[in-house]
XYZ file of C-alpha atoms in Angstrom:
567
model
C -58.888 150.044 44.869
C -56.376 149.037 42.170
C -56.716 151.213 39.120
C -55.238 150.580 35.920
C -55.799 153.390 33.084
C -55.082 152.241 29.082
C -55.866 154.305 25.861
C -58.181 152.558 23.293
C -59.642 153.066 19.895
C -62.160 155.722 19.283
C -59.997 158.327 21.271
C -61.223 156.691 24.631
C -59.535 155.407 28.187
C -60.177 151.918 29.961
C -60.395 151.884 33.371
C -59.752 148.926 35.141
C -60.879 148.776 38.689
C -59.706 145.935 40.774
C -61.405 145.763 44.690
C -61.198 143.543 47.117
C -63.561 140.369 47.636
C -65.044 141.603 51.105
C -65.917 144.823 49.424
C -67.735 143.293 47.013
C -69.187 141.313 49.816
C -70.437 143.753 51.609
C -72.177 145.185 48.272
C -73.880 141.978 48.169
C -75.514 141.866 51.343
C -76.711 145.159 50.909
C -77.978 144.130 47.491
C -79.718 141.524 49.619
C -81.812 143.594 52.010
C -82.987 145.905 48.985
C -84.480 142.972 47.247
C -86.042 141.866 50.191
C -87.405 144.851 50.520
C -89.290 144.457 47.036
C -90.038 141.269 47.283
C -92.508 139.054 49.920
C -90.191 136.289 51.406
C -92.506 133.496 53.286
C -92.307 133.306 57.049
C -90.522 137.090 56.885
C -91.197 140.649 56.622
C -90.098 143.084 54.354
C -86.426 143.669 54.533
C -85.885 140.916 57.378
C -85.139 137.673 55.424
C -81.583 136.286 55.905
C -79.096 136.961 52.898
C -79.048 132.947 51.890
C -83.025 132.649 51.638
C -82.873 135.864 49.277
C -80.564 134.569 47.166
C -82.576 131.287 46.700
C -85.749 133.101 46.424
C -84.204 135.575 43.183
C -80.627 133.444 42.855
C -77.330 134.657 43.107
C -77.028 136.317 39.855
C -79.653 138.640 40.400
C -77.857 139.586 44.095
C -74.605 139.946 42.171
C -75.822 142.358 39.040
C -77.596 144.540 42.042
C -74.133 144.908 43.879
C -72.424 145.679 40.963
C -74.481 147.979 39.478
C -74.323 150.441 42.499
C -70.837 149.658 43.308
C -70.239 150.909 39.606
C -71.241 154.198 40.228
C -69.637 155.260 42.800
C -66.169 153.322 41.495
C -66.487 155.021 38.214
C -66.076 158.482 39.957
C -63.468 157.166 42.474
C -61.336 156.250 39.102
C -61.989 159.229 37.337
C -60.543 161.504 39.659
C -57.454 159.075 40.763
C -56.779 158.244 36.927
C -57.050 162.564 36.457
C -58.941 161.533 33.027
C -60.963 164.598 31.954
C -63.963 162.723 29.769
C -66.385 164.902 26.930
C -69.101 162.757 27.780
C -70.821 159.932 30.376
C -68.490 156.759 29.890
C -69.980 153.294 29.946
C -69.536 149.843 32.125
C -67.897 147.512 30.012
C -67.461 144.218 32.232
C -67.688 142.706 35.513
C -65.113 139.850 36.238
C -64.965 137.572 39.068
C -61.821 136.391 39.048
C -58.506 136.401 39.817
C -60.458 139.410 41.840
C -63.671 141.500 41.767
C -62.786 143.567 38.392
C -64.409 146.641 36.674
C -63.928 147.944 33.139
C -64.939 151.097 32.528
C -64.805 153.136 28.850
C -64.652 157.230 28.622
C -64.611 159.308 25.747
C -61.646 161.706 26.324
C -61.639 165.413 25.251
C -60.256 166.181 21.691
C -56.806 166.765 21.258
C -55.330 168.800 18.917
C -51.442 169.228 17.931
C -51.456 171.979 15.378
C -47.482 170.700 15.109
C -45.467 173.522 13.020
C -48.426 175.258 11.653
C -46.290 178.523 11.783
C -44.367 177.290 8.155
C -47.584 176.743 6.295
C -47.644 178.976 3.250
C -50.598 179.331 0.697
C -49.925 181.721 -2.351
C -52.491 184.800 -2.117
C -53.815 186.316 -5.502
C -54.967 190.090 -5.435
C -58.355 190.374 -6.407
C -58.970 193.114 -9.174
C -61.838 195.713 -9.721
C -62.131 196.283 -13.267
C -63.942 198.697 -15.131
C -66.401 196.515 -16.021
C -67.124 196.283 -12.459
C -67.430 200.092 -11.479
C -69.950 200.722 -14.781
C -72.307 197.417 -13.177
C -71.940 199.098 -9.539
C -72.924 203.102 -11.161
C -75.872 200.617 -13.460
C -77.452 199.390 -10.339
C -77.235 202.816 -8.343
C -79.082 204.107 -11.093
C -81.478 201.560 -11.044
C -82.023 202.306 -7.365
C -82.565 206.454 -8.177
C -85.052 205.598 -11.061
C -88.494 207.759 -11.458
C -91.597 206.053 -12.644
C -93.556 208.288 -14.796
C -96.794 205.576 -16.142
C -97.204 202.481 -13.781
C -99.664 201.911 -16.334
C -98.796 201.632 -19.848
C -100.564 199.139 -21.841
C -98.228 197.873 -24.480
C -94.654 197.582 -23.976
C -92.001 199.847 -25.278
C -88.231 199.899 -25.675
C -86.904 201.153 -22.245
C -89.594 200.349 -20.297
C -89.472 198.300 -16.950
C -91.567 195.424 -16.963
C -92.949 192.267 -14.906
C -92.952 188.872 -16.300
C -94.113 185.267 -15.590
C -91.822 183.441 -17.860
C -92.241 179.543 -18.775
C -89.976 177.827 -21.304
C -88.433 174.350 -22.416
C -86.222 172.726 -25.269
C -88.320 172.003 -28.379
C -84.900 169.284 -29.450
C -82.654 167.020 -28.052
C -83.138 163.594 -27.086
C -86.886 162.434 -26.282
C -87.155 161.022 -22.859
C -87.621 157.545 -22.391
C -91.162 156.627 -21.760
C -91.170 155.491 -18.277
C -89.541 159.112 -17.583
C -92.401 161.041 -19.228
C -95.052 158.940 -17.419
C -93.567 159.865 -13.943
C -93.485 163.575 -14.646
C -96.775 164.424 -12.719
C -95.781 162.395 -9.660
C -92.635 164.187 -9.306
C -94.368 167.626 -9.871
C -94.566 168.220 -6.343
C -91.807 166.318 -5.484
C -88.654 169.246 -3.804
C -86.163 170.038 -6.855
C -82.338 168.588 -5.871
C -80.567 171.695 -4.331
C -78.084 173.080 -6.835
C -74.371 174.223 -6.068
C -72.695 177.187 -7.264
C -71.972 175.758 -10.776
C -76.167 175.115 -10.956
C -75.394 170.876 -10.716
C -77.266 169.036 -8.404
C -76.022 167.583 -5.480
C -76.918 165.502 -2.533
C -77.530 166.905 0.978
C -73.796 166.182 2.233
C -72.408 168.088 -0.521
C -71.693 165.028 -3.001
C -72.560 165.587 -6.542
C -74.529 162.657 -8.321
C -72.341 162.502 -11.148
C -69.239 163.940 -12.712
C -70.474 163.675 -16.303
C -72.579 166.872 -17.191
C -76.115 166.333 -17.789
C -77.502 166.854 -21.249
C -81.143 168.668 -20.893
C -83.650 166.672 -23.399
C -86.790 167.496 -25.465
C -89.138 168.770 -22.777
C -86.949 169.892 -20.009
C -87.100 173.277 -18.638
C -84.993 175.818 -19.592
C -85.382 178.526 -17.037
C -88.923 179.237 -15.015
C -90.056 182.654 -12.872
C -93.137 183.321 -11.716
C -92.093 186.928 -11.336
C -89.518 188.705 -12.850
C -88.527 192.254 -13.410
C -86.838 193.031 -16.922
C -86.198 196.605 -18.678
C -86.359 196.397 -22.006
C -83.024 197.220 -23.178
C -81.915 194.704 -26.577
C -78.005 195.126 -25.504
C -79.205 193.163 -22.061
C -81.704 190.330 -22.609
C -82.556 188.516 -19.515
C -81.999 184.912 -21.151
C -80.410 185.418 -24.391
C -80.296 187.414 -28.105
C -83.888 188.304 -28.660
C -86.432 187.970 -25.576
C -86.384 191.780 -25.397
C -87.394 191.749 -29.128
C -90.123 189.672 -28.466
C -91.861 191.283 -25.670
C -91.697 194.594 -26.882
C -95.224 195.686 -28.667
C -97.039 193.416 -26.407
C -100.073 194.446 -24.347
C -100.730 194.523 -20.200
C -102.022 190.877 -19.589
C -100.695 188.919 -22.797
C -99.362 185.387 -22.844
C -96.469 185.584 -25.914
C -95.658 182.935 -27.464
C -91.708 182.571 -29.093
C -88.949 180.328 -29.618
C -84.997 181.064 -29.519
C -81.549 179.472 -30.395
C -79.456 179.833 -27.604
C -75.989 181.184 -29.244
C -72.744 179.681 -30.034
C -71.098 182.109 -27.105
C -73.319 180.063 -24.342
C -71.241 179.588 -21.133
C -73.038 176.087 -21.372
C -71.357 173.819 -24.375
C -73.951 171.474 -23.556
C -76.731 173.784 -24.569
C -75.263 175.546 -27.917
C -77.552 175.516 -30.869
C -80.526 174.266 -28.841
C -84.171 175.989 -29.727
C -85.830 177.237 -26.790
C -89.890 178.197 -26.466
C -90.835 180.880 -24.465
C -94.232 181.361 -22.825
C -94.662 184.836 -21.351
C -97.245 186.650 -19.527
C -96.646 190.269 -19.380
C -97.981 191.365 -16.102
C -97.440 194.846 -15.695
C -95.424 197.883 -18.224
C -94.098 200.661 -16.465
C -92.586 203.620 -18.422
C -89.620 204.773 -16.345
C -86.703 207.361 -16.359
C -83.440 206.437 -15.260
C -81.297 209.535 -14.500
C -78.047 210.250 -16.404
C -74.366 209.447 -14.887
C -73.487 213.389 -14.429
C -72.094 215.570 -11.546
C -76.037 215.991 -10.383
C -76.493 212.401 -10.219
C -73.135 211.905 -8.341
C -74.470 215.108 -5.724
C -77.383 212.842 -5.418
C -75.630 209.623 -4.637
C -72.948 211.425 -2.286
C -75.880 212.655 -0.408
C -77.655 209.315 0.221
C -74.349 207.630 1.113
C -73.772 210.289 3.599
C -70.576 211.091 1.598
C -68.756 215.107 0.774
C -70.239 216.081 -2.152
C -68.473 214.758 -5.155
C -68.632 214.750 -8.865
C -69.048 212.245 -11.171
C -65.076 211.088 -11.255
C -64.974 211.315 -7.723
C -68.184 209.391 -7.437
C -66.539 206.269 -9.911
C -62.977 206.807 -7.131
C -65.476 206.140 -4.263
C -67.111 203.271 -5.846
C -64.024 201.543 -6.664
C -62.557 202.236 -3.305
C -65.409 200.657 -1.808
C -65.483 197.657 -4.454
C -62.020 197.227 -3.960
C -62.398 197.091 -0.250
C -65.350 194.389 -0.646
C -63.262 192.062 -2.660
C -60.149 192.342 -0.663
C -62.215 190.964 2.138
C -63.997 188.284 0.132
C -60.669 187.710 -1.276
C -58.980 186.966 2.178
C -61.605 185.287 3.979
C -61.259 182.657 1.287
C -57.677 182.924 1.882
C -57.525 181.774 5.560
C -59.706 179.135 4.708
C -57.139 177.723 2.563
C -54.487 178.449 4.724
C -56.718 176.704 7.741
C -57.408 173.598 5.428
C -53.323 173.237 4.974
C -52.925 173.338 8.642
C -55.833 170.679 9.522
C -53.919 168.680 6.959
C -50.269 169.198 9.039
C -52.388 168.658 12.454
C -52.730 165.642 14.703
C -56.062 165.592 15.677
C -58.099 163.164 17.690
C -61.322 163.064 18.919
C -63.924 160.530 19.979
C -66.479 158.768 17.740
C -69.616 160.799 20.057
C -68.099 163.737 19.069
C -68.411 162.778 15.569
C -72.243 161.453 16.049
C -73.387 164.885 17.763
C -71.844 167.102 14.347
C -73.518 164.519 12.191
C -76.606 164.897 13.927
C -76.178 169.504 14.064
C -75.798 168.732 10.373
C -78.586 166.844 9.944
C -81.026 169.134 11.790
C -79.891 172.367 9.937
C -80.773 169.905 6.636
C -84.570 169.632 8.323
C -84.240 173.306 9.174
C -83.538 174.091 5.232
C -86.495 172.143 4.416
C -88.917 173.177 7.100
C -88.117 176.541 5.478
C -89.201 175.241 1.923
C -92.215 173.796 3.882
C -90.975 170.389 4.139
C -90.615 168.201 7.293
C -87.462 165.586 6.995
C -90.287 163.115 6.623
C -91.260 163.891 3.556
C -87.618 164.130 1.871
C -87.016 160.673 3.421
C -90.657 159.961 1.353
C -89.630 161.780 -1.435
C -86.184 160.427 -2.172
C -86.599 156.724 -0.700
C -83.746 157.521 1.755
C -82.944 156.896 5.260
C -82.185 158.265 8.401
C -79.012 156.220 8.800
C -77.976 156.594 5.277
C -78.489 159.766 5.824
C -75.937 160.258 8.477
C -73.938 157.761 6.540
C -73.654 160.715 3.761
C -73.181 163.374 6.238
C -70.006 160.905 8.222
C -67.621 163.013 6.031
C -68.622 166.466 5.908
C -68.811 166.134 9.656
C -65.325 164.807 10.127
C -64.020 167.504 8.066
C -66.305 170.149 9.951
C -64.759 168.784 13.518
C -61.767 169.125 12.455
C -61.474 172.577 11.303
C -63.237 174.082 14.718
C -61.208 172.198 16.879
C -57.913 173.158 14.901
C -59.733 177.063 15.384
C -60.169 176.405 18.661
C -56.434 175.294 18.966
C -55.570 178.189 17.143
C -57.279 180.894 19.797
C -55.658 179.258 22.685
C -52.109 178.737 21.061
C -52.262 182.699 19.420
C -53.713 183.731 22.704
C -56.651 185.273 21.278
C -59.151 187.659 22.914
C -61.776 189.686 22.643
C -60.645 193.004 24.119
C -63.103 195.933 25.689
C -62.052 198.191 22.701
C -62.268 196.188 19.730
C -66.148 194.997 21.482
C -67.131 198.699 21.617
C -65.869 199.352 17.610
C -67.819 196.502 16.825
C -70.819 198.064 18.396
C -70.205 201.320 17.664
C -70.110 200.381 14.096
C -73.218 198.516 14.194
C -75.217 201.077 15.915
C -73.487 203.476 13.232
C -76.128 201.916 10.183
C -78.809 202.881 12.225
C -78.597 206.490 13.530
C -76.251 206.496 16.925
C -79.150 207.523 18.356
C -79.504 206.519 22.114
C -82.393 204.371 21.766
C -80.203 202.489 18.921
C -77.085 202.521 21.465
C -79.602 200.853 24.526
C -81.314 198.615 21.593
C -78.203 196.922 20.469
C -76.228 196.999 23.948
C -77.197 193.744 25.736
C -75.186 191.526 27.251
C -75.556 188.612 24.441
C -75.121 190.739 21.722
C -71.990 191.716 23.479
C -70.584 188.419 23.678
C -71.977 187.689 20.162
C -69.448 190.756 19.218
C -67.119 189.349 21.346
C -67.207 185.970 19.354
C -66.972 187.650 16.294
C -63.915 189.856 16.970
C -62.156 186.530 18.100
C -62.767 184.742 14.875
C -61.845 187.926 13.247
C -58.407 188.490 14.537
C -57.943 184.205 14.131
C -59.241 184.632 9.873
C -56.165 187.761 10.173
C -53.323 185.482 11.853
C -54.688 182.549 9.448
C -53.595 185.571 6.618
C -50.582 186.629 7.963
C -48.998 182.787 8.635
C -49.707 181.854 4.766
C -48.157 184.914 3.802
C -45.083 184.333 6.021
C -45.823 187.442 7.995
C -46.079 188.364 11.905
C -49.800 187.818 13.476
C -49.660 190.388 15.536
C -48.990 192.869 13.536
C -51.666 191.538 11.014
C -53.952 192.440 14.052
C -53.133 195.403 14.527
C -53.465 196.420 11.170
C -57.010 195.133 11.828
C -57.817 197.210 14.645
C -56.749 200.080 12.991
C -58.631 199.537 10.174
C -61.588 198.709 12.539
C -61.018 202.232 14.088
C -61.120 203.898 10.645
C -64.545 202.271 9.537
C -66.034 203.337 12.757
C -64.371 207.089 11.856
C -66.124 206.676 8.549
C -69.433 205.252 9.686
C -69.525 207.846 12.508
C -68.890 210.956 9.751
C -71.075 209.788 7.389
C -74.255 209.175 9.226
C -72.820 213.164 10.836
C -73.323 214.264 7.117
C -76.335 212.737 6.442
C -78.310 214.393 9.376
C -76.939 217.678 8.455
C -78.459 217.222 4.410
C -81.783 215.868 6.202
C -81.659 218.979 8.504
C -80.955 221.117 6.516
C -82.448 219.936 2.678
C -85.126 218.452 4.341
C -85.740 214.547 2.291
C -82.678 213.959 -0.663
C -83.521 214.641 -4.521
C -84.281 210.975 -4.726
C -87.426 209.618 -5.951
C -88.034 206.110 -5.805
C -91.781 205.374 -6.174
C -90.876 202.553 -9.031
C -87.378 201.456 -7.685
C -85.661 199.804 -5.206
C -86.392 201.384 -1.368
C -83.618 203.647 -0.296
C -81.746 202.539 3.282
C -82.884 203.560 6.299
C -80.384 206.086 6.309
C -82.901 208.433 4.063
C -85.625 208.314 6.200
C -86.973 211.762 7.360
C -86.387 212.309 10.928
C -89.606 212.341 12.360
C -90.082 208.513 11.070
C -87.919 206.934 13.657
C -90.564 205.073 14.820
C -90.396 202.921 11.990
C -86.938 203.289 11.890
C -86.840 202.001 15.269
C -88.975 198.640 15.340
C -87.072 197.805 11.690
C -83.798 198.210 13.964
C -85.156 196.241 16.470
C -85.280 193.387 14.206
C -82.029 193.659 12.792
C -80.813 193.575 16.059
C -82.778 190.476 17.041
C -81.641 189.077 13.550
C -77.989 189.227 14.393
C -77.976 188.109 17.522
C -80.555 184.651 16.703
C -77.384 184.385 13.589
C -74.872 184.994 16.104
C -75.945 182.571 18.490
C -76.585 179.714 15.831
C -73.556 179.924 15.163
C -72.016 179.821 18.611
C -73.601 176.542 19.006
C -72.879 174.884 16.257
C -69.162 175.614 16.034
C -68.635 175.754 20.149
C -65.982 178.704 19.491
C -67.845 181.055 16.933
C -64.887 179.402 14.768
C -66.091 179.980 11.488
C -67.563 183.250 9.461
C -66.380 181.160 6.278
């Protein structure tokens, strides 16, 4: 056998094959007895007619695609290994030639390669994130909201400071009439889906694309803002939607429908909107009259308690909070941050791949669309209905965001095997030490959450971990390891913390028996302020968080190969 090995387009290797004629020869005649054996030959049984009646009986052609086609096989491995190619997927027969010799071509996709070239120098400037003020006051607001007692779940007319439930309705009453055709389709799109909206509320298509870069003016007629249910306390210095909807609801009675219209103010985030009259239609479907409790040292007891904190006063209580906003944002902060700095080094790396490695992350993408919808009770069918699109043009809009998906895991995965990263036996049992910290260390947590998969789930997670702290560390011009390090300590400390608190917050159970914390009206307190003797309940709810993290985990093994991305 003569092999000859090129590189081609599409990140693939031809594979030439050249064999001698009396090999091919000897294909042929056994090509020959196997038709024979199919077919019934005149004057000979099955098997037993000579090679040059066989060949007049189906023609030589039909001998010759037989013998190459099982030749093929086995010559495609025989290459393989001689030409040491290492293929991602089944390659293809290309050609048969005749002459100057009995030739086979032969394509293979070749596994992605990936120079990451001086990724080392890539810098990204990082920005501290800040925790105002502003933002400890919101944090102590929505504690307080959680600690609220209800004192009349059934008040009839609504008050100032009460909490109450809403269906609210509303549209613009100006602006540009739509054009006619527009206003006739409105009832067949009723139950059409609504365009998904990114984080700036514009619509966009399902690859990510937004329809237009002009702004889109809302007419006469268009909704304004819609919920079926809604929770609102009736404070004037917060109104839900703007100046005045507080003022309007309040002396209304359980079971109303309130008419009102508003001008949205000149301060509107949206200059498109400013000046515009808005109508209301409100049904007031339940008045609560509430207490909220005050932002003193008792309140802060209360609080410490429930987080499993030392007892603390109010100032310490606001240190705590920041601390722990602080902490929050500094993560946010710096997972954003190595995305940046991983987007500069896709930019600075050679990467090549081949197109079927494209196709399969076009199609992931495409079923975790039709998982989306199936979760809005919609099949893919019925967007393709909806929308007038296609499933081609459908992958045609997801050829991009797939491309730059690819590329980022296989740079990640690059990135573990050039940085040498591993999941170690410690930093797997902090990771599941602090899990099984939210839910008791009891032992029946500890045998509920320690399974093999959602060890290597942990395991996954650690690695992409310690790659998102090197990804920090390069951009900043500082050493990796030691950015790692800093990590495991840090991971150490949490577990410290987690391990203390939930010690603290069996000793107020034990001895206090349940917190000063009545929440009949508010939001449900954590599990953490259950009484002991409900760890039944405790335990099944744990069981599904556990199941829950693992099904996430394991998504997300799949789809990225490496666990590459928590982004």
């Amino acid at each position: 056998m003569n092999l000859q090995t090129e590189r081609i387009e599409n990140h693939r290797a031809q594979l030439t094959v050249e064999i001698k004629e009396d090999q091919l020869e000897t294909a042929k005649q056994k090509a020959a007895r196997q038709i024979s054996q199919r077919v019934r030959i005149k004057g000979f049984r099955k098997g037993k007619a000579p090679y040059r009646l066989v060949a007049q009986y189906v023609g030589e052609e039909a001998i010759l695609e037989e013998a190459v086609e099982a030749l093929g096989g086995d010559l495609y491995k025989q290459a393989l290994e001689e030409a040491e190619v290492e293929p991602y997927g089944p390659g293809s027969f290309e050609e048969f030639k005749t002459e100057p010799a009995p030739t086979f071509v032969f394509s293979v996709p070749l596994q992605p390669e990936v120079d990451l070239n001086n990724y080392q120098d890539v810098r990204v400037d990082f920005e501290e994130p800040e925790v105002s003020d502003e933002d400890v006051e919101q944090a102590l607001k929505q504690l307080r909201m959680q600690e609220l007692e209800v004192l009349d779940a059934e008040r009839q007319v609504a008050e100032l400071g009460n909490r109450v439930r809403l269906a609210v309705d509303s549209e613009f009453v100006d602006g540009e009439e739509p054009d006619a055709d527009e206003a006739e389709s409105v009832d067949d799109d009723a139950d059409q889906p609504e365009d998904s909206e990114d984080a700036d509320g514009e619509p966009q298509d399902p690859a990510g694309n937004k329809e237009d870069d002009m702004p889109y003016v809302p007419r006469k007629g268009d909704r304004f803002a819609y919920e079926e249910d809604i929770v609102v306390f009736l404070d004037p210095n917060e109104d839900p939607f703007m100046d005045g909807f507080v003022d309007a609801i309040v002396g209304a009675e359980l079971g109303s429908d309130i008419l009102f219209e508003l001008t949205i103010p000149d301060d509107d985030s949206d200059k498109t909107i400013v000046n515009r009259r808005v109508s209301f239609e409100v049904t007031l479907k339940q008045i609560e009259s509430v207490r909220i409790p005050e932002l003193d040292d008792a309140f802060a007891e209360s609080m410490s308690k429930n987080r499993g904190d030392e007892v603390m006063d109010m100032a310490g209580l606001r240190v705590s909070i920041r601390e722990d906003l602080e902490k929050a944002a500094l993560e946010q902060a710096r997972s954003q941050y190595s995305g940046e700095v991983l987007e500069k080094i896709v930019e600075g790396a050679d990467i090549h791949f081949p197109e079927l490695m494209l196709e399969e992350r076009v199609d992931d993408l495409i079923q975790d669309f039709a998982e989306d919808l199936k979760r809005q009770n919609l099949s893919i069918e019925d967007f393709f209905r909806y929308t007038g699109n296609s499933e081609e043009a459908l992958k045609q809009q997801y050829q991009e965001p797939a491309r730059q998906s690819l590329k980022q895991s296989l740079v990640v995965r690059e990135l573990i095997n050039e940085e040498e990263v591993e999941a170690s036996d410690e930093q797997i049992e902090l990771r599941m030490e602090l899990l099984v910290s939210g839910f008791g260390r009891s032992a029946e947590m500890r045998k509920l959450f320690d399974r093999p998969q959602m060890r290597s789930n942990l395991g996954n997670e650690t690695i992409i971990a310690q790659v998102n702290e090197r990804l920090c560390a390069i951009g900043r011009g500082e050493d990796p390891d030691k950015a790692v390090e800093s990590y495991n300590e840090q991971l150490r400390a949490d577990v410290k913390q987690a391990q203390e608190r939930q010690e603290r917050l069996q000793g107020y159970l034990e001895n206090k028996g349940p917190l000063d914390s009545d929440v009949s009206g508010g939001t449900e307190p954590g599990q953490d302020n259950l009484e002991p003797d409900q760890g039944a309940s405790l335990t099944s709810e744990a069981e599904a968080a556990a199941t829950g993290a693992a099904d996430a985990s394991d998504a997300e093994a799949d789809r990225t190969d490496t666990s590459d991305d928590e982004r």
